[in-house]
Each structure stands twice: as C-alpha cells, then as structure tokens.
PDB file of C-alpha atoms in Angstrom:
ATOM      1  CA  MET A  26      24.889  11.341  10.673  1.00  0.00           C
ATOM      2  CA  THR A  27      21.381   9.988  11.069  1.00  0.00           C
ATOM      3  CA  THR A  28      18.158  11.955  10.687  1.00  0.00           C
ATOM      4  CA  PRO A  29      15.601  11.759  13.530  1.00  0.00           C
ATOM      5  CA  ILE A  30      12.222  10.401  12.485  1.00  0.00           C
ATOM      6  CA  ALA A  31       8.959   9.788  14.320  1.00  0.00           C
ATOM      7  CA  LEU A  32       6.654   6.851  13.665  1.00  0.00           C
ATOM      8  CA  LEU A  33       2.932   7.506  14.103  1.00  0.00           C
ATOM      9  CA  GLY A  34       0.907   4.343  14.628  1.00  0.00           C
ATOM     10  CA  LEU A  35       2.326   1.140  16.094  1.00  0.00           C
ATOM     11  CA  GLY A  36       0.178  -1.559  14.541  1.00  0.00           C
ATOM     12  CA  GLU A  37       1.267  -4.837  12.976  1.00  0.00           C
ATOM     13  CA  ILE A  38       2.881  -3.338   9.863  1.00  0.00           C
ATOM     14  CA  ALA A  39       4.745  -0.686  11.850  1.00  0.00           C
ATOM     15  CA  ARG A  40       6.223  -3.302  14.173  1.00  0.00           C
ATOM     16  CA  SER A  41       6.981  -5.984  11.578  1.00  0.00           C
ATOM     17  CA  HIS A  42       8.306  -3.732   8.798  1.00  0.00           C
ATOM     18  CA  HIS A  43       8.780  -0.048   9.601  1.00  0.00           C
ATOM     19  CA  ILE A  44      10.599  -0.391  12.916  1.00  0.00           C
ATOM     20  CA  PRO A  45      13.047  -3.098  11.698  1.00  0.00           C
ATOM     21  CA  ALA A  46      13.739  -1.062   8.548  1.00  0.00           C
ATOM     22  CA  LEU A  47      14.545   2.009  10.635  1.00  0.00           C
ATOM     23  CA  GLN A  48      16.627   0.053  13.139  1.00  0.00           C
ATOM     24  CA  GLN A  49      18.878  -1.328  10.415  1.00  0.00           C
ATOM     25  CA  SER A  50      19.158   2.012   8.571  1.00  0.00           C
ATOM     26  CA  ALA A  51      22.341   4.061   8.551  1.00  0.00           C
ATOM     27  CA  GLN A  52      20.300   7.115   7.518  1.00  0.00           C
ATOM     28  CA  TRP A  53      17.528   7.239  10.115  1.00  0.00           C
ATOM     29  CA  GLN A  54      17.172   7.278  13.900  1.00  0.00           C
ATOM     30  CA  LEU A  55      13.781   6.327  15.330  1.00  0.00           C
ATOM     31  CA  ALA A  56      13.500   9.203  17.789  1.00  0.00           C
ATOM     32  CA  ALA A  57       9.846   9.087  18.867  1.00  0.00           C
ATOM     33  CA  THR A  58       6.523   7.345  18.362  1.00  0.00           C
ATOM     34  CA  VAL A  59       2.877   8.330  18.621  1.00  0.00           C
ATOM     35  CA  SER A  60       0.416   5.769  19.981  1.00  0.00           C
ATOM     36  CA  ARG A  61      -2.385   5.845  22.507  1.00  0.00           C
ATOM     37  CA  SER A  62      -2.165   2.168  23.369  1.00  0.00           C
ATOM     38  CA  THR A  63       1.428   0.960  23.156  1.00  0.00           C
ATOM     39  CA  ALA A  64       5.071   2.035  22.914  1.00  0.00           C
ATOM     40  CA  VAL A  65       8.529   0.897  21.823  1.00  0.00           C
ATOM     41  CA  ALA A  66      11.022   0.158  24.565  1.00  0.00           C
ATOM     42  CA  GLY A  67      13.551   2.950  24.936  1.00  0.00           C
ATOM     43  CA  ILE A  68      11.736   5.309  22.532  1.00  0.00           C
ATOM     44  CA  GLU A  69       9.847   8.407  23.675  1.00  0.00           C
ATOM     45  CA  ASN A  70       6.136   8.028  22.993  1.00  0.00           C
ATOM     46  CA  PHE A  71       3.407  10.662  22.655  1.00  0.00           C
ATOM     47  CA  HIS A  72      -0.342  10.217  22.728  1.00  0.00           C
ATOM     48  CA  ASN A  73      -1.078  12.520  19.777  1.00  0.00           C
ATOM     49  CA  VAL A  74       0.644  14.479  17.033  1.00  0.00           C
ATOM     50  CA  GLU A  75       0.097  17.811  18.795  1.00  0.00           C
ATOM     51  CA  GLU A  76       2.200  16.634  21.760  1.00  0.00           C
ATOM     52  CA  LEU A  77       4.915  15.379  19.422  1.00  0.00           C
ATOM     53  CA  LEU A  78       5.091  18.591  17.395  1.00  0.00           C
ATOM     54  CA  ALA A  79       5.272  20.760  20.512  1.00  0.00           C
ATOM     55  CA  ALA A  80       7.849  18.670  22.372  1.00  0.00           C
ATOM     56  CA  ARG A  81      10.169  17.595  19.539  1.00  0.00           C
ATOM     57  CA  PRO A  82      10.918  20.408  17.074  1.00  0.00           C
ATOM     58  CA  ASP A  83      14.181  18.563  16.359  1.00  0.00           C
ATOM     59  CA  ILE A  84      12.370  15.769  14.490  1.00  0.00           C
ATOM     60  CA  PRO A  85      11.967  16.889  10.853  1.00  0.00           C
ATOM     61  CA  VAL A  86      10.283  13.786   9.424  1.00  0.00           C
ATOM     62  CA  LEU A  87       7.121  11.891  10.364  1.00  0.00           C
ATOM     63  CA  SER A  88       6.129   8.465   9.015  1.00  0.00           C
ATOM     64  CA  LEU A  89       2.372   7.873   9.234  1.00  0.00           C
ATOM     65  CA  CYS A  90       1.288   4.256   9.714  1.00  0.00           C
ATOM     66  CA  MET A  91      -2.157   4.630  11.248  1.00  0.00           C
ATOM     67  CA  PRO A  92      -5.362   3.714   9.344  1.00  0.00           C
ATOM     68  CA  PRO A  93      -6.133   6.064   6.429  1.00  0.00           C
ATOM     69  CA  ALA A  94      -9.197   7.824   7.878  1.00  0.00           C
ATOM     70  CA  PRO A  95      -7.365  10.123  10.360  1.00  0.00           C
ATOM     71  CA  ARG A  96      -4.298  10.761   8.224  1.00  0.00           C
ATOM     72  CA  PHE A  97      -5.383  13.959   6.526  1.00  0.00           C
ATOM     73  CA  GLU A  98      -5.819  15.921   9.756  1.00  0.00           C
ATOM     74  CA  ILE A  99      -2.579  14.597  11.233  1.00  0.00           C
ATOM     75  CA  ALA A 100      -0.531  15.117   8.069  1.00  0.00           C
ATOM     76  CA  SER A 101      -1.949  18.625   7.600  1.00  0.00           C
ATOM     77  CA  LYS A 102      -0.906  19.661  11.111  1.00  0.00           C
ATOM     78  CA  ALA A 103       2.550  18.202  10.623  1.00  0.00           C
ATOM     79  CA  LEU A 104       3.088  19.911   7.263  1.00  0.00           C
ATOM     80  CA  GLN A 105       1.895  23.217   8.697  1.00  0.00           C
ATOM     81  CA  ALA A 106       4.461  22.713  11.451  1.00  0.00           C
ATOM     82  CA  GLY A 107       7.197  22.310   8.835  1.00  0.00           C
ATOM     83  CA  ARG A 108       7.664  18.525   8.964  1.00  0.00           C
ATOM     84  CA  HIS A 109       8.215  16.185   6.023  1.00  0.00           C
ATOM     85  CA  ILE A 110       5.693  13.358   5.686  1.00  0.00           C
ATOM     86  CA  MET A 111       5.893   9.719   4.600  1.00  0.00           C
ATOM     87  CA  LEU A 112       2.557   7.927   4.110  1.00  0.00           C
ATOM     88  CA  GLU A 113       1.990   4.180   4.419  1.00  0.00           C
ATOM     89  CA  LYS A 114      -0.358   2.806   1.787  1.00  0.00           C
ATOM     90  CA  PRO A 115      -3.099   3.688   1.076  1.00  0.00           C
ATOM     91  CA  PRO A 116      -2.031   7.341   1.336  1.00  0.00           C
ATOM     92  CA  GLY A 117      -5.438   8.545   2.543  1.00  0.00           C
ATOM     93  CA  ALA A 118      -9.137   7.881   2.735  1.00  0.00           C
ATOM     94  CA  THR A 119      -9.937   9.932  -0.405  1.00  0.00           C
ATOM     95  CA  VAL A 120      -8.107  11.143  -3.486  1.00  0.00           C
ATOM     96  CA  SER A 121      -9.096  14.763  -2.892  1.00  0.00           C
ATOM     97  CA  GLU A 122      -7.523  14.890   0.566  1.00  0.00           C
ATOM     98  CA  CYS A 123      -4.332  13.371  -0.823  1.00  0.00           C
ATOM     99  CA  ARG A 124      -4.234  16.078  -3.494  1.00  0.00           C
ATOM    100  CA  GLN A 125      -4.671  18.748  -0.842  1.00  0.00           C
ATOM    101  CA  LEU A 126      -1.734  17.330   1.115  1.00  0.00           C
ATOM    102  CA  GLU A 127       0.346  17.332  -2.068  1.00  0.00           C
ATOM    103  CA  GLN A 128      -0.478  21.019  -2.626  1.00  0.00           C
ATOM    104  CA  LEU A 129       0.258  21.911   0.994  1.00  0.00           C
ATOM    105  CA  ALA A 130       3.641  20.184   0.850  1.00  0.00           C
ATOM    106  CA  ALA A 131       4.514  21.949  -2.407  1.00  0.00           C
ATOM    107  CA  GLN A 132       3.503  25.343  -1.029  1.00  0.00           C
ATOM    108  CA  SER A 133       5.630  24.759   2.062  1.00  0.00           C
ATOM    109  CA  GLY A 134       8.649  23.359   0.228  1.00  0.00           C
ATOM    110  CA  LEU A 135       8.331  20.075   2.107  1.00  0.00           C
ATOM    111  CA  THR A 136       8.498  16.418   1.107  1.00  0.00           C
ATOM    112  CA  LEU A 137       5.384  14.252   0.811  1.00  0.00           C
ATOM    113  CA  PHE A 138       6.007  10.623  -0.096  1.00  0.00           C
ATOM    114  CA  ALA A 139       3.010   8.399  -0.876  1.00  0.00           C
ATOM    115  CA  THR A 140       4.544   4.935  -0.584  1.00  0.00           C
ATOM    116  CA  TRP A 141       3.536   1.730  -2.353  1.00  0.00           C
ATOM    117  CA  HIS A 142       5.615  -1.041  -0.797  1.00  0.00           C
ATOM    118  CA  SER A 143       4.556  -3.653  -3.352  1.00  0.00           C
ATOM    119  CA  ARG A 144       6.338  -1.670  -6.063  1.00  0.00           C
ATOM    120  CA  GLU A 145       9.729  -2.048  -4.375  1.00  0.00           C
ATOM    121  CA  ALA A 146      10.815  -5.339  -5.920  1.00  0.00           C
ATOM    122  CA  ALA A 147      13.738  -5.104  -8.324  1.00  0.00           C
ATOM    123  CA  VAL A 148      12.022  -7.716 -10.467  1.00  0.00           C
ATOM    124  CA  LEU A 149       9.209  -5.269 -11.238  1.00  0.00           C
ATOM    125  CA  ASP A 150      11.718  -3.081 -13.058  1.00  0.00           C
ATOM    126  CA  GLN A 151      12.473  -6.098 -15.256  1.00  0.00           C
ATOM    127  CA  CYS A 152       8.750  -6.652 -15.834  1.00  0.00           C
ATOM    128  CA  GLN A 153       8.273  -3.003 -16.721  1.00  0.00           C
ATOM    129  CA  GLN A 154      11.156  -3.130 -19.173  1.00  0.00           C
ATOM    130  CA  TRP A 155       9.867  -6.307 -20.858  1.00  0.00           C
ATOM    131  CA  LEU A 156       6.374  -4.856 -21.235  1.00  0.00           C
ATOM    132  CA  SER A 157       7.548  -1.443 -22.424  1.00  0.00           C
ATOM    133  CA  ASP A 158       7.483  -2.269 -26.153  1.00  0.00           C
ATOM    134  CA  LYS A 159       4.721  -4.881 -26.070  1.00  0.00           C
ATOM    135  CA  GLN A 160       1.098  -4.508 -27.124  1.00  0.00           C
ATOM    136  CA  ILE A 161      -1.097  -5.285 -24.135  1.00  0.00           C
ATOM    137  CA  LYS A 162      -3.911  -7.700 -25.044  1.00  0.00           C
ATOM    138  CA  GLY A 163      -5.418  -8.108 -21.579  1.00  0.00           C
ATOM    139  CA  PHE A 164      -4.696  -8.794 -17.940  1.00  0.00           C
ATOM    140  CA  ASP A 165      -6.146 -10.711 -15.022  1.00  0.00           C
ATOM    141  CA  ILE A 166      -5.642 -10.158 -11.290  1.00  0.00           C
ATOM    142  CA  THR A 167      -6.566 -12.762  -8.675  1.00  0.00           C
ATOM    143  CA  TRP A 168      -5.962 -11.543  -5.117  1.00  0.00           C
ATOM    144  CA  LYS A 169      -7.557 -13.875  -2.564  1.00  0.00           C
ATOM    145  CA  GLU A 170      -6.628 -14.127   1.094  1.00  0.00           C
ATOM    146  CA  ASP A 171      -8.119 -14.935   4.468  1.00  0.00           C
ATOM    147  CA  VAL A 172      -8.978 -11.726   6.308  1.00  0.00           C
ATOM    148  CA  ARG A 173      -9.060 -13.591   9.620  1.00  0.00           C
ATOM    149  CA  ARG A 174      -5.449 -14.660   9.120  1.00  0.00           C
ATOM    150  CA  TRP A 175      -4.001 -11.309   8.122  1.00  0.00           C
ATOM    151  CA  HIS A 176      -6.288  -8.696   9.714  1.00  0.00           C
ATOM    152  CA  ALA A 177      -7.765 -10.372  12.780  1.00  0.00           C
ATOM    153  CA  GLY A 178      -9.555  -7.894  15.022  1.00  0.00           C
ATOM    154  CA  GLN A 179      -8.863  -4.873  12.819  1.00  0.00           C
ATOM    155  CA  GLU A 180     -12.296  -3.307  12.909  1.00  0.00           C
ATOM    156  CA  TRP A 181     -11.203  -0.116  11.159  1.00  0.00           C
ATOM    157  CA  ILE A 182     -10.988  -1.892   7.802  1.00  0.00           C
ATOM    158  CA  TRP A 183     -14.774  -2.406   7.895  1.00  0.00           C
ATOM    159  CA  GLN A 184     -15.536   1.246   8.582  1.00  0.00           C
ATOM    160  CA  PRO A 185     -16.047   3.974   5.920  1.00  0.00           C
ATOM    161  CA  GLY A 186     -12.584   4.870   4.658  1.00  0.00           C
ATOM    162  CA  GLY A 187     -11.207   1.471   5.670  1.00  0.00           C
ATOM    163  CA  MET A 188     -11.495   0.136   2.090  1.00  0.00           C
ATOM    164  CA  GLY A 189     -12.296  -3.458   3.040  1.00  0.00           C
ATOM    165  CA  VAL A 190     -10.880  -5.985   0.578  1.00  0.00           C
ATOM    166  CA  PHE A 191      -9.292  -3.145  -1.391  1.00  0.00           C
ATOM    167  CA  ASP A 192      -6.793  -2.711   1.459  1.00  0.00           C
ATOM    168  CA  PRO A 193      -4.804  -5.686   0.102  1.00  0.00           C
ATOM    169  CA  GLY A 194      -6.238  -5.325  -3.407  1.00  0.00           C
ATOM    170  CA  ILE A 195      -4.620  -1.929  -3.826  1.00  0.00           C
ATOM    171  CA  ASN A 196      -1.240  -3.694  -3.632  1.00  0.00           C
ATOM    172  CA  ALA A 197      -2.092  -5.488  -6.868  1.00  0.00           C
ATOM    173  CA  LEU A 198      -3.228  -2.243  -8.460  1.00  0.00           C
ATOM    174  CA  SER A 199       0.008  -0.537  -7.427  1.00  0.00           C
ATOM    175  CA  ILE A 200       2.015  -3.286  -9.148  1.00  0.00           C
ATOM    176  CA  LEU A 201      -0.171  -3.214 -12.254  1.00  0.00           C
ATOM    177  CA  THR A 202       0.081   0.555 -12.679  1.00  0.00           C
ATOM    178  CA  LYS A 203       3.853   0.442 -12.225  1.00  0.00           C
ATOM    179  CA  ILE A 204       4.605  -2.160 -14.870  1.00  0.00           C
ATOM    180  CA  LEU A 205       1.965  -1.471 -17.553  1.00  0.00           C
ATOM    181  CA  PRO A 206       3.258   0.786 -20.347  1.00  0.00           C
ATOM    182  CA  VAL A 207      -0.205   2.369 -20.747  1.00  0.00           C
ATOM    183  CA  GLY A 208      -2.733   3.927 -18.401  1.00  0.00           C
ATOM    184  CA  VAL A 209      -5.744   2.028 -17.093  1.00  0.00           C
ATOM    185  CA  ARG A 210      -9.278   3.007 -16.076  1.00  0.00           C
ATOM    186  CA  VAL A 211     -12.191   1.291 -14.340  1.00  0.00           C
ATOM    187  CA  ILE A 212     -15.188   0.308 -16.504  1.00  0.00           C
ATOM    188  CA  SER A 213     -17.392  -1.422 -13.945  1.00  0.00           C
ATOM    189  CA  ALA A 214     -17.340  -3.148 -10.585  1.00  0.00           C
ATOM    190  CA  GLU A 215     -19.347  -5.531  -8.425  1.00  0.00           C
ATOM    191  CA  LEU A 216     -18.873  -5.212  -4.663  1.00  0.00           C
ATOM    192  CA  GLU A 217     -20.051  -7.686  -2.017  1.00  0.00           C
ATOM    193  CA  THR A 218     -20.450  -6.192   1.449  1.00  0.00           C
ATOM    194  CA  PRO A 219     -21.399  -8.143   4.591  1.00  0.00           C
ATOM    195  CA  SER A 220     -24.809  -7.089   5.887  1.00  0.00           C
ATOM    196  CA  ASN A 221     -23.238  -5.900   9.159  1.00  0.00           C
ATOM    197  CA  ARG A 222     -20.263  -4.059   7.623  1.00  0.00           C
ATOM    198  CA  HIS A 223     -19.624  -0.911   5.568  1.00  0.00           C
ATOM    199  CA  THR A 224     -16.827  -2.022   3.231  1.00  0.00           C
ATOM    200  CA  PRO A 225     -16.612  -4.934   0.776  1.00  0.00           C
ATOM    201  CA  ILE A 226     -15.343  -8.415   1.521  1.00  0.00           C
ATOM    202  CA  GLY A 227     -15.273  -9.275  -2.182  1.00  0.00           C
ATOM    203  CA  ALA A 228     -14.913  -7.287  -5.404  1.00  0.00           C
ATOM    204  CA  ARG A 229     -14.796  -7.854  -9.151  1.00  0.00           C
ATOM    205  CA  VAL A 230     -13.473  -4.945 -11.177  1.00  0.00           C
ATOM    206  CA  THR A 231     -13.338  -4.622 -14.958  1.00  0.00           C
ATOM    207  CA  MET A 232     -10.759  -2.217 -16.369  1.00  0.00           C
ATOM    208  CA  ALA A 233      -9.442  -1.071 -19.731  1.00  0.00           C
ATOM    209  CA  THR A 234      -6.115   0.303 -20.838  1.00  0.00           C
ATOM    210  CA  ALA A 235      -5.716   3.503 -22.816  1.00  0.00           C
ATOM    211  CA  SER A 236      -5.046   1.313 -25.870  1.00  0.00           C
ATOM    212  CA  GLY A 237      -8.350  -0.550 -25.446  1.00  0.00           C
ATOM    213  CA  ALA A 238      -7.249  -3.832 -23.845  1.00  0.00           C
ATOM    214  CA  VAL A 239      -9.676  -5.123 -21.229  1.00  0.00           C
ATOM    215  CA  GLY A 240      -8.649  -6.661 -17.925  1.00  0.00           C
ATOM    216  CA  SER A 241     -10.257  -7.835 -14.713  1.00  0.00           C
ATOM    217  CA  ALA A 242      -9.495  -8.122 -11.026  1.00  0.00           C
ATOM    218  CA  CYS A 243     -10.997 -10.454  -8.446  1.00  0.00           C
ATOM    219  CA  PHE A 244     -10.385  -9.497  -4.828  1.00  0.00           C
ATOM    220  CA  ASP A 245     -11.711 -11.776  -2.077  1.00  0.00           C
ATOM    221  CA  TRP A 246     -11.166 -11.937   1.680  1.00  0.00           C
ATOM    222  CA  ARG A 247     -12.886 -15.289   2.177  1.00  0.00           C
ATOM    223  CA  GLN A 248     -10.088 -17.474   0.835  1.00  0.00           C
ATOM    224  CA  GLU A 249      -9.267 -20.462   3.007  1.00  0.00           C
ATOM    225  CA  GLY A 250      -6.267 -22.723   2.491  1.00  0.00           C
ATOM    226  CA  GLU A 251      -3.831 -21.555  -0.180  1.00  0.00           C
ATOM    227  CA  GLN A 252      -3.608 -17.790  -0.455  1.00  0.00           C
ATOM    228  CA  ILE A 253      -3.512 -16.406  -3.994  1.00  0.00           C
ATOM    229  CA  TRP A 254      -1.793 -13.205  -5.124  1.00  0.00           C
ATOM    230  CA  GLU A 255      -1.421 -13.418  -8.894  1.00  0.00           C
ATOM    231  CA  ILE A 256      -1.255 -11.106 -11.910  1.00  0.00           C
ATOM    232  CA  ARG A 257      -1.254 -12.296 -15.540  1.00  0.00           C
ATOM    233  CA  ILE A 258      -0.624  -9.906 -18.421  1.00  0.00           C
ATOM    234  CA  THR A 259      -1.163 -11.081 -21.994  1.00  0.00           C
ATOM    235  CA  THR A 260       0.767  -9.354 -24.780  1.00  0.00           C
ATOM    236  CA  ASP A 261       1.500  -9.773 -28.482  1.00  0.00           C
ATOM    237  CA  ALA A 262       4.702 -11.549 -27.409  1.00  0.00           C
ATOM    238  CA  GLY A 263       3.201 -13.888 -24.854  1.00  0.00           C
ATOM    239  CA  GLU A 264       2.281 -13.837 -21.172  1.00  0.00           C
ATOM    240  CA  LEU A 265       3.935 -12.382 -18.100  1.00  0.00           C
ATOM    241  CA  GLN A 266       2.856 -13.949 -14.808  1.00  0.00           C
ATOM    242  CA  LEU A 267       3.525 -12.740 -11.274  1.00  0.00           C
ATOM    243  CA  THR A 268       2.678 -15.088  -8.409  1.00  0.00           C
ATOM    244  CA  ASP A 269       2.898 -14.745  -4.621  1.00  0.00           C
ATOM    245  CA  GLY A 270       2.588 -10.986  -5.005  1.00  0.00           C
ATOM    246  CA  GLY A 271       5.643 -10.740  -7.238  1.00  0.00           C
ATOM    247  CA  ALA A 272       7.939 -13.151  -5.400  1.00  0.00           C
ATOM    248  CA  ALA A 273       7.901 -15.376  -8.486  1.00  0.00           C
ATOM    249  CA  VAL A 274       7.757 -14.079 -12.050  1.00  0.00           C
ATOM    250  CA  SER A 275       7.721 -15.929 -15.353  1.00  0.00           C
ATOM    251  CA  ILE A 276       7.511 -14.945 -19.007  1.00  0.00           C
ATOM    252  CA  ASN A 277       5.898 -17.472 -21.322  1.00  0.00           C
ATOM    253  CA  GLY A 278       6.289 -20.081 -18.606  1.00  0.00           C
ATOM    254  CA  GLU A 279      10.015 -19.470 -18.090  1.00  0.00           C
ATOM    255  CA  PRO A 280      10.996 -18.094 -14.653  1.00  0.00           C
ATOM    256  CA  LEU A 281      13.067 -14.944 -14.568  1.00  0.00           C
ATOM    257  CA  PRO A 282      16.651 -15.589 -13.435  1.00  0.00           C
ATOM    258  CA  ALA A 283      16.869 -16.227  -9.704  1.00  0.00           C
ATOM    259  CA  PRO A 284      19.220 -13.264  -8.958  1.00  0.00           C
ATOM    260  CA  LEU A 285      16.461 -10.907 -10.051  1.00  0.00           C
ATOM    261  CA  ILE A 286      13.931 -12.314  -7.594  1.00  0.00           C
ATOM    262  CA  ARG A 287      13.850 -10.669  -4.185  1.00  0.00           C
ATOM    263  CA  ALA A 288      11.926 -11.542  -1.043  1.00  0.00           C
ATOM    264  CA  PRO A 289       8.100 -11.592  -1.191  1.00  0.00           C
ATOM    265  CA  LEU A 290       6.556  -8.153  -1.254  1.00  0.00           C
ATOM    266  CA  ILE A 291       3.509  -9.076   0.785  1.00  0.00           C
ATOM    267  CA  LYS A 292       2.633 -11.149   3.802  1.00  0.00           C
ATOM    268  CA  SER A 293       3.585 -14.739   3.195  1.00  0.00           C
ATOM    269  CA  PRO A 294       2.089 -17.826   4.822  1.00  0.00           C
ATOM    270  CA  VAL A 295       5.655 -19.098   5.212  1.00  0.00           C
ATOM    271  CA  THR A 296       6.879 -16.096   7.177  1.00  0.00           C
ATOM    272  CA  ASN A 297       3.537 -15.137   8.759  1.00  0.00           C
ATOM    273  CA  GLY A 298       4.296 -11.606   7.613  1.00  0.00           C
ATOM    274  CA  ASN A 299       7.207 -11.155  10.029  1.00  0.00           C
ATOM    275  CA  THR A 300      10.263 -11.570   7.805  1.00  0.00           C
ATOM    276  CA  LEU A 301      11.661  -8.242   6.663  1.00  0.00           C
ATOM    277  CA  SER A 302      12.171  -8.088   2.913  1.00  0.00           C
ATOM    278  CA  ASP A 303      13.966  -5.199   1.244  1.00  0.00           C
ATOM    279  CA  GLU A 304      10.814  -3.256   0.367  1.00  0.00           C
ATOM    280  CA  TYR A 305      10.658  -1.036   3.463  1.00  0.00           C
ATOM    281  CA  PRO A 306      14.406  -0.342   3.632  1.00  0.00           C
ATOM    282  CA  ARG A 307      14.140   0.762  -0.002  1.00  0.00           C
ATOM    283  CA  LEU A 308      11.186   3.016   0.838  1.00  0.00           C
ATOM    284  CA  TYR A 309      13.122   4.686   3.636  1.00  0.00           C
ATOM    285  CA  GLN A 310      16.160   5.112   1.406  1.00  0.00           C
ATOM    286  CA  ARG A 311      13.895   6.814  -1.113  1.00  0.00           C
ATOM    287  CA  MET A 312      12.404   9.027   1.595  1.00  0.00           C
ATOM    288  CA  HIS A 313      15.857  10.111   2.710  1.00  0.00           C
ATOM    289  CA  SER A 314      16.766  11.117  -0.845  1.00  0.00           C
ATOM    290  CA  LEU A 315      13.492  13.030  -1.279  1.00  0.00           C
ATOM    291  CA  VAL A 316      14.052  14.983   1.951  1.00  0.00           C
ATOM    292  CA  GLN A 317      17.594  15.849   0.894  1.00  0.00           C
ATOM    293  CA  GLU A 318      16.260  17.100  -2.447  1.00  0.00           C
ATOM    294  CA  ARG A 319      13.167  18.772  -0.940  1.00  0.00           C
ATOM    295  CA  ALA A 320      11.165  16.811  -3.501  1.00  0.00           C
ATOM    296  CA  SER A 321       7.924  14.805  -3.325  1.00  0.00           C
ATOM    297  CA  ASP A 322       6.725  11.515  -4.797  1.00  0.00           C
ATOM    298  CA  CYS A 323       2.924  11.408  -4.974  1.00  0.00           C
ATOM    299  CA  ASP A 324       1.400   8.834  -7.303  1.00  0.00           C
ATOM    300  CA  PHE A 325      -2.225   8.375  -6.239  1.00  0.00           C
ATOM    301  CA  THR A 326      -3.231   6.280  -9.278  1.00  0.00           C
ATOM    302  CA  PRO A 327      -3.933   3.039  -7.355  1.00  0.00           C
ATOM    303  CA  LEU A 328      -6.151   4.921  -4.892  1.00  0.00           C
ATOM    304  CA  GLN A 329      -7.945   6.628  -7.785  1.00  0.00           C
ATOM    305  CA  LEU A 330      -8.758   3.228  -9.304  1.00  0.00           C
ATOM    306  CA  VAL A 331     -10.227   2.074  -6.000  1.00  0.00           C
ATOM    307  CA  ALA A 332     -12.290   5.257  -5.742  1.00  0.00           C
ATOM    308  CA  ASP A 333     -13.524   4.779  -9.311  1.00  0.00           C
ATOM    309  CA  ALA A 334     -14.507   1.193  -8.522  1.00  0.00           C
ATOM    310  CA  PHE A 335     -16.616   2.381  -5.598  1.00  0.00           C
ATOM    311  CA  MET A 336     -18.218   5.065  -7.774  1.00  0.00           C
ATOM    312  CA  LEU A 337     -19.133   2.719 -10.634  1.00  0.00           C
ATOM    313  CA  ALA A 338     -19.975  -0.339  -8.565  1.00  0.00           C
ATOM    314  CA  ARG A 339     -23.122  -2.372  -8.270  1.00  0.00           C
ATOM    315  CA  HIS A 340     -23.458  -3.162  -4.570  1.00  0.00           C
ATOM    316  CA  HIS A 341     -24.569  -6.523  -3.218  1.00  0.00           C
ATOM    317  CA  SER A 342     -25.242  -7.482   0.397  1.00  0.00           C
ATOM    318  CA  THR A 343     -23.789 -10.793   1.528  1.00  0.00           C
ATOM    319  CA  ASP A 344     -23.558 -12.852   4.724  1.00  0.00           C
ATOM    320  CA  ARG A 345     -22.693 -11.230   8.019  1.00  0.00           C
ATOM    321  CA  PHE A 346     -19.020 -11.255   8.947  1.00  0.00           C
ATOM    322  CA  GLU A 347     -17.510 -11.649  12.401  1.00  0.00           C
ATOM    323  CA  PHE A 348     -13.883 -12.214  13.347  1.00  0.00           C
TER     324      PHE A 348
END
C-alpha cells in the first residue's frame, strides 16, 4: 500500500528528480502538487499550501521543493496541521528557523527530514569508513560551475536567502561533513558579490577541524568549459580524492572498485542534469522509514557552515551579472 504525498514547488529539480523518484517508488503515491505557475498532468494541483491542507486531509506527507526563503512559513503551517515534512536542500533560509521547525515537529510527534542529496552515494560510506581512523592533515574543495548553464533565469538565488554560489557549494559541505571523522568550523571567508546582486557569485572559505587541521573551499559560478566538483582530503595515510561530485573516488591515486561507484550525485554535463541517479529514491526510502518510526533526521551542519561564512566574511563587490 502506497502513502499519498504532496510535492510543493515544481521547478527543475522537482521535475528532473523528485517526480521520477516518486513515480518509480513502491512506497509513495504522488497525490497532489502545489504550484502557482504549472502542474503535472493527471495530478491535482493547488495554488498554495492553505488550499492543499484544507482540501486533502488524506495526504499525511509534504515534500517541499520551493526556494528556501518561503519554506519556514509553509512548513510551520503544515506541521501545525499534522503533516510530516521533507525538505529539499538547503533546509531553510536560516539556521534558527530550521531549529524552530525541528522543535515544532518534535512537539507534535511528526517527522521532519532535512535532506542532503549529495550524501546519498554508497561510495561515501566507503570514504567515511576509510577516513574513520586516519589523522586529517588538511582538505581542499574546488566547486566551480557555470551559473548560466545550471540556474538560468533563477532570480531567487540572487535574493537575500537565496545563498548565491553557496546553493551548489553546500553540496560539497554536506559531503565533507558526512565523511570527515571530526567536526569542522569556519575561520574566515572572502565573498564576491556582483554590484547588482545580493548574494555571492564567488567565495573562498577557510575552515579548521576540531583536531586543528586547516582546509579551504573555493566556490565559483563563473566557470566556463569544464565544470569542476572536487574534494581532496589529506591524511597521515595518504590522500582521498572525490571528483565529479563523488562520481569518481580514488585513494592515493587508486580508484575505488567500480561496483562501489554509483551515478553522479550532482548535475552532470553529460546528462544535463536529467538522468535520475539513486540519490532521490534513497531519500524517499529514508523518508518513508522515518514516517513509519515517527522519527526525524535534522542535520543542519552544512547550513550552519554557510551561515558562519557569511558572518565572518570580508565582502567584495565585483562586476554586474546578468543572465
């Protein structure tokens, strides 16, 4: 028996990943959507969450895929109406609002799942295991892509709460914080913001682990040609390298065995972001288990690192940006 679920927000990620994952699931039935501008053929659509909550008390679970800025108000109303909530990354516009949602879900005995799709590769479990007994010496993140290729026309990412280049950069931080055996904090940051925008197009962040190792991250949305999504972690036993967002992993130059490598976890130039990997099916499987257990999964660490970077940053104005 499938569980009815509603999808709120029908943007690119919802259509290319969430909807296919739900359509192939034996656990879920996409019963309704919420969108003011579009709809899914054969699926009942509502223009706002209030209409959905009033008309469909039979739908116990809502998956929120709209930009982060409006999520708190929508998720709060849904939790108060007794619905379980799944949040696309980033889980919200601020850490404090995410914590409030976590408290509200706990008080109501409901599930809140803050998802990080880039963590859903089986190979990351292997990376985490290999690093677990190693001394971390340092790490380096290089996350460079062309915003015009992947986010064309998405004006919300340039507004307060839109996060700018940290929207993809947080994927790297979610991977890093999953596989490192120690905690990490931000030391300093340099943010470059177009003179006509509110969020950064480039960022350099310096971090340190709880054991004192220093690492850096370079996020840039002005990358033309080859797109780069790479993490290198140096240890007392050598180097672990993840490339293409985790699609390829090597240890001391030797690739991990092919059976451990799954499909790319992020948009790929080869697939144009439209090939469904196993990350979203795995997220929905996890959500189903959480709802059955009336449990929550709320790790806001990657968002906290982004917030800390904004707080500690030196801000620099750069050239105007237009799509």
